[in-house]
PDB file of C-alpha atoms in Angstrom:
ATOM      1  CA  UNK A  23      -4.435  67.072  69.244  1.00 45.00           C
ATOM      2  CA  UNK A  24      -1.071  65.880  70.586  1.00 43.00           C
ATOM      3  CA  UNK A  25      -2.675  65.346  73.994  1.00 43.00           C
ATOM      4  CA  UNK A  26      -5.368  63.214  72.370  1.00 44.00           C
ATOM      5  CA  UNK A  27      -2.725  60.968  70.795  1.00 39.00           C
ATOM      6  CA  UNK A  28      -0.995  60.655  74.145  1.00 40.00           C
ATOM      7  CA  UNK A  29       2.547  61.665  74.961  1.00 36.00           C
ATOM      8  CA  UNK A  30       3.305  58.796  77.313  1.00 36.00           C
ATOM      9  CA  UNK A  31       5.129  55.749  75.997  1.00 35.00           C
ATOM     10  CA  UNK A  32       3.825  52.270  76.516  1.00 35.00           C
ATOM     11  CA  UNK A  33       6.157  49.570  77.855  1.00 36.00           C
ATOM     12  CA  UNK A  34       6.511  48.017  74.364  1.00 36.00           C
ATOM     13  CA  UNK A  35       7.409  51.394  72.836  1.00 34.00           C
ATOM     14  CA  UNK A  36       9.927  52.104  75.587  1.00 36.00           C
ATOM     15  CA  UNK A  37      11.692  48.815  74.870  1.00 36.00           C
ATOM     16  CA  UNK A  38      11.768  49.670  71.153  1.00 39.00           C
ATOM     17  CA  UNK A  39      13.521  53.006  71.738  1.00 38.00           C
ATOM     18  CA  UNK A  40      15.957  51.876  74.439  1.00 36.00           C
ATOM     19  CA  UNK A  41      19.420  52.702  73.077  1.00 40.00           C
ATOM     20  CA  UNK A  42      22.051  50.058  72.442  1.00 37.00           C
ATOM     21  CA  UNK A  43      25.201  50.104  74.492  1.00 40.00           C
ATOM     22  CA  UNK A  44      27.396  52.907  73.145  1.00 40.00           C
ATOM     23  CA  UNK A  45      30.047  50.671  71.525  1.00 41.00           C
ATOM     24  CA  UNK A  46      27.522  48.582  69.586  1.00 39.00           C
ATOM     25  CA  UNK A  47      25.643  51.665  68.421  1.00 37.00           C
ATOM     26  CA  UNK A  48      28.831  53.344  67.214  1.00 42.00           C
ATOM     27  CA  UNK A  49      30.016  50.235  65.368  1.00 43.00           C
ATOM     28  CA  UNK A  50      26.600  49.655  63.821  1.00 41.00           C
ATOM     29  CA  UNK A  51      26.181  53.253  62.688  1.00 40.00           C
ATOM     30  CA  UNK A  52      29.708  53.453  61.234  1.00 46.00           C
ATOM     31  CA  UNK A  53      29.242  50.175  59.370  1.00 45.00           C
ATOM     32  CA  UNK A  54      25.844  51.236  58.026  1.00 40.00           C
ATOM     33  CA  UNK A  55      27.189  54.625  56.977  1.00 44.00           C
ATOM     34  CA  UNK A  56      30.142  53.045  55.123  1.00 41.00           C
ATOM     35  CA  UNK A  57      27.877  50.536  53.338  1.00 39.00           C
ATOM     36  CA  UNK A  58      25.531  53.350  52.339  1.00 38.00           C
ATOM     37  CA  UNK A  59      28.403  55.389  50.904  1.00 40.00           C
ATOM     38  CA  UNK A  60      29.873  52.368  49.139  1.00 39.00           C
ATOM     39  CA  UNK A  61      26.595  51.604  47.403  1.00 36.00           C
ATOM     40  CA  UNK A  62      25.507  55.155  46.587  1.00 34.00           C
ATOM     41  CA  UNK A  63      28.650  56.860  45.352  1.00 37.00           C
ATOM     42  CA  UNK A  64      31.564  56.207  43.086  1.00 41.00           C
ATOM     43  CA  UNK A  65      35.075  56.098  44.551  1.00 41.00           C
ATOM     44  CA  UNK A  66      35.954  59.293  42.690  1.00 43.00           C
ATOM     45  CA  UNK A  67      33.134  61.304  44.214  1.00 44.00           C
ATOM     46  CA  UNK A  68      32.648  62.848  47.623  1.00 49.00           C
ATOM     47  CA  UNK A  69      34.483  62.771  50.892  1.00 62.00           C
ATOM     48  CA  UNK A  70      34.546  58.952  51.041  1.00 80.00           C
ATOM     49  CA  UNK A  71      37.466  58.922  48.610  1.00 92.00           C
ATOM     50  CA  UNK A  72      40.929  57.742  49.609  1.00 95.00           C
ATOM     51  CA  UNK A  73      43.674  59.742  47.898  1.00 96.00           C
ATOM     52  CA  UNK A  74      47.123  58.366  47.072  1.00 97.00           C
ATOM     53  CA  UNK A  75      50.282  60.456  47.070  1.00 97.00           C
ATOM     54  CA  UNK A  76      52.710  60.261  44.157  1.00 97.00           C
ATOM     55  CA  UNK A  77      55.234  58.384  46.326  1.00 97.00           C
ATOM     56  CA  UNK A  78      52.549  55.827  47.256  1.00 97.00           C
ATOM     57  CA  UNK A  79      51.611  55.286  43.604  1.00 97.00           C
ATOM     58  CA  UNK A  80      55.275  54.959  42.594  1.00 97.00           C
ATOM     59  CA  UNK A  81      56.070  52.423  45.345  1.00 97.00           C
ATOM     60  CA  UNK A  82      52.953  50.349  44.651  1.00 98.00           C
ATOM     61  CA  UNK A  83      53.852  50.147  40.960  1.00 97.00           C
ATOM     62  CA  UNK A  84      57.320  48.913  41.977  1.00 97.00           C
ATOM     63  CA  UNK A  85      56.198  46.177  44.398  1.00 97.00           C
ATOM     64  CA  UNK A  86      52.895  44.880  43.006  1.00 96.00           C
ATOM     65  CA  UNK A  87      52.651  42.293  40.269  1.00 94.00           C
ATOM     66  CA  UNK A  88      49.645  41.428  38.130  1.00 93.00           C
ATOM     67  CA  UNK A  89      46.428  41.636  40.130  1.00 94.00           C
ATOM     68  CA  UNK A  90      48.065  42.593  43.449  1.00 96.00           C
ATOM     69  CA  UNK A  91      46.983  45.690  45.326  1.00 98.00           C
ATOM     70  CA  UNK A  92      47.500  47.325  48.718  1.00 98.00           C
ATOM     71  CA  UNK A  93      44.808  46.538  51.284  1.00 98.00           C
ATOM     72  CA  UNK A  94      44.212  49.075  54.050  1.00 96.00           C
ATOM     73  CA  UNK A  95      42.374  47.875  57.161  1.00 95.00           C
ATOM     74  CA  UNK A  96      41.604  49.440  60.508  1.00 91.00           C
ATOM     75  CA  UNK A  97      41.807  47.230  63.584  1.00 89.00           C
ATOM     76  CA  UNK A  98      41.339  47.821  67.272  1.00 85.00           C
ATOM     77  CA  UNK A  99      44.600  48.223  69.147  1.00 78.00           C
ATOM     78  CA  UNK A 100      47.675  50.391  69.214  1.00 73.00           C
ATOM     79  CA  UNK A 101      48.375  53.032  71.808  1.00 69.00           C
ATOM     80  CA  UNK A 102      45.500  55.287  70.655  1.00 70.00           C
ATOM     81  CA  UNK A 103      42.686  52.740  70.230  1.00 78.00           C
ATOM     82  CA  UNK A 104      42.762  51.914  66.500  1.00 84.00           C
ATOM     83  CA  UNK A 105      45.614  51.009  64.201  1.00 89.00           C
ATOM     84  CA  UNK A 106      46.204  50.894  60.456  1.00 88.00           C
ATOM     85  CA  UNK A 107      47.136  47.590  58.854  1.00 93.00           C
ATOM     86  CA  UNK A 108      48.623  47.379  55.345  1.00 95.00           C
ATOM     87  CA  UNK A 109      49.056  44.194  53.313  1.00 97.00           C
ATOM     88  CA  UNK A 110      49.341  43.081  49.704  1.00 97.00           C
ATOM     89  CA  UNK A 111      46.311  41.148  48.505  1.00 97.00           C
ATOM     90  CA  UNK A 112      44.782  39.742  45.308  1.00 97.00           C
ATOM     91  CA  UNK A 113      41.149  39.102  46.359  1.00 97.00           C
ATOM     92  CA  UNK A 114      38.510  41.833  46.193  1.00 96.00           C
ATOM     93  CA  UNK A 115      35.529  41.065  48.428  1.00 97.00           C
ATOM     94  CA  UNK A 116      31.946  42.230  47.732  1.00 96.00           C
ATOM     95  CA  UNK A 117      32.077  44.889  50.493  1.00 96.00           C
ATOM     96  CA  UNK A 118      35.422  46.353  49.349  1.00 97.00           C
ATOM     97  CA  UNK A 119      35.942  49.780  47.778  1.00 97.00           C
ATOM     98  CA  UNK A 120      38.715  50.090  45.206  1.00 97.00           C
ATOM     99  CA  UNK A 121      40.609  53.369  44.886  1.00 97.00           C
ATOM    100  CA  UNK A 122      42.847  53.588  41.828  1.00 96.00           C
ATOM    101  CA  UNK A 123      45.266  56.295  40.859  1.00 96.00           C
ATOM    102  CA  UNK A 124      47.966  56.152  38.190  1.00 95.00           C
ATOM    103  CA  UNK A 125      47.590  52.378  37.841  1.00 95.00           C
ATOM    104  CA  UNK A 126      48.088  51.701  41.570  1.00 97.00           C
ATOM    105  CA  UNK A 127      45.190  50.324  43.620  1.00 97.00           C
ATOM    106  CA  UNK A 128      44.309  50.576  47.301  1.00 98.00           C
ATOM    107  CA  UNK A 129      41.368  48.521  48.581  1.00 98.00           C
ATOM    108  CA  UNK A 130      39.465  49.259  51.805  1.00 97.00           C
ATOM    109  CA  UNK A 131      36.649  47.134  53.277  1.00 97.00           C
ATOM    110  CA  UNK A 132      33.408  48.945  54.126  1.00 94.00           C
ATOM    111  CA  UNK A 133      33.907  48.717  57.910  1.00 94.00           C
ATOM    112  CA  UNK A 134      37.411  50.200  57.730  1.00 94.00           C
ATOM    113  CA  UNK A 135      36.316  52.884  55.258  1.00 95.00           C
ATOM    114  CA  UNK A 136      34.212  54.531  57.961  1.00 91.00           C
ATOM    115  CA  UNK A 137      37.453  55.182  59.885  1.00 89.00           C
ATOM    116  CA  UNK A 138      39.598  56.450  56.977  1.00 91.00           C
ATOM    117  CA  UNK A 139      37.254  58.120  54.482  1.00 93.00           C
ATOM    118  CA  UNK A 140      38.762  61.312  53.148  1.00 94.00           C
ATOM    119  CA  UNK A 141      42.304  60.328  54.192  1.00 93.00           C
ATOM    120  CA  UNK A 142      45.465  60.147  52.132  1.00 95.00           C
ATOM    121  CA  UNK A 143      47.785  57.130  51.795  1.00 96.00           C
ATOM    122  CA  UNK A 144      51.491  57.899  51.490  1.00 96.00           C
ATOM    123  CA  UNK A 145      54.741  55.952  51.233  1.00 96.00           C
ATOM    124  CA  UNK A 146      57.439  57.374  53.469  1.00 93.00           C
ATOM    125  CA  UNK A 147      61.102  56.437  53.251  1.00 91.00           C
ATOM    126  CA  UNK A 148      63.374  57.471  56.113  1.00 88.00           C
ATOM    127  CA  UNK A 149      66.749  56.352  57.423  1.00 88.00           C
ATOM    128  CA  UNK A 150      65.226  54.131  60.103  1.00 87.00           C
ATOM    129  CA  UNK A 151      62.200  52.782  58.201  1.00 86.00           C
ATOM    130  CA  UNK A 152      60.110  52.893  55.085  1.00 92.00           C
ATOM    131  CA  UNK A 153      56.368  52.304  55.238  1.00 92.00           C
ATOM    132  CA  UNK A 154      52.921  53.098  53.946  1.00 94.00           C
ATOM    133  CA  UNK A 155      51.138  55.607  56.163  1.00 91.00           C
ATOM    134  CA  UNK A 156      47.746  57.240  56.436  1.00 91.00           C
ATOM    135  CA  UNK A 157      47.972  61.033  56.405  1.00 89.00           C
ATOM    136  CA  UNK A 158      45.379  63.744  56.977  1.00 87.00           C
ATOM    137  CA  UNK A 159      42.688  61.394  58.251  1.00 86.00           C
ATOM    138  CA  UNK A 160      39.621  63.575  58.916  1.00 88.00           C
ATOM    139  CA  UNK A 161      38.086  60.789  61.051  1.00 83.00           C
ATOM    140  CA  UNK A 162      41.036  60.757  63.488  1.00 80.00           C
ATOM    141  CA  UNK A 163      40.945  62.944  66.568  1.00 70.00           C
ATOM    142  CA  UNK A 164      44.545  62.306  67.562  1.00 62.00           C
ATOM    143  CA  UNK A 165      47.280  59.819  66.813  1.00 60.00           C
ATOM    144  CA  UNK A 166      50.394  58.397  68.335  1.00 56.00           C
ATOM    145  CA  UNK A 167      53.830  59.818  67.574  1.00 55.00           C
ATOM    146  CA  UNK A 168      54.749  57.008  65.166  1.00 57.00           C
ATOM    147  CA  UNK A 169      51.550  57.508  63.104  1.00 56.00           C
ATOM    148  CA  UNK A 170      50.408  53.904  63.173  1.00 62.00           C
ATOM    149  CA  UNK A 171      47.492  54.297  65.610  1.00 58.00           C
ATOM    150  CA  UNK A 172      44.762  56.863  66.195  1.00 64.00           C
ATOM    151  CA  UNK A 173      41.565  57.626  68.078  1.00 62.00           C
ATOM    152  CA  UNK A 174      38.369  58.584  66.290  1.00 72.00           C
ATOM    153  CA  UNK A 175      36.209  61.674  66.538  1.00 63.00           C
ATOM    154  CA  UNK A 176      32.895  60.961  68.230  1.00 55.00           C
TER     155      UNK A 176
END
């Protein structure tokens, strides 16, 4: 029966199944996966959740006022390929996911969520610096020594 249907692909079918360049396919699949998770699950459920440490919650409650929250974004760059970017913001976009714990909020856009889902956000205070950091990121294969950039698992 399979032989009757034909196992050879026509030229039109071959064009339809030709893969995208690797970078575009990866970006498209990560973005689609993040949007799917954002629309089908609550922030409290599943591995797509971002957890906040007690020190992160405490520091956010100290520095935020009113409707402010911490925005976590992932950008290309850094010594490992991707880097974390933290900023205070007041605008929640339609594709954002809000993670709240103890009255403190961290917001991640759907594209960035694909790179940090399941991670933990911490506030670290040392003699030479104090900063928000991403810890235990299951999407990261390796990171740089300062913890601000990482490469992803493929």
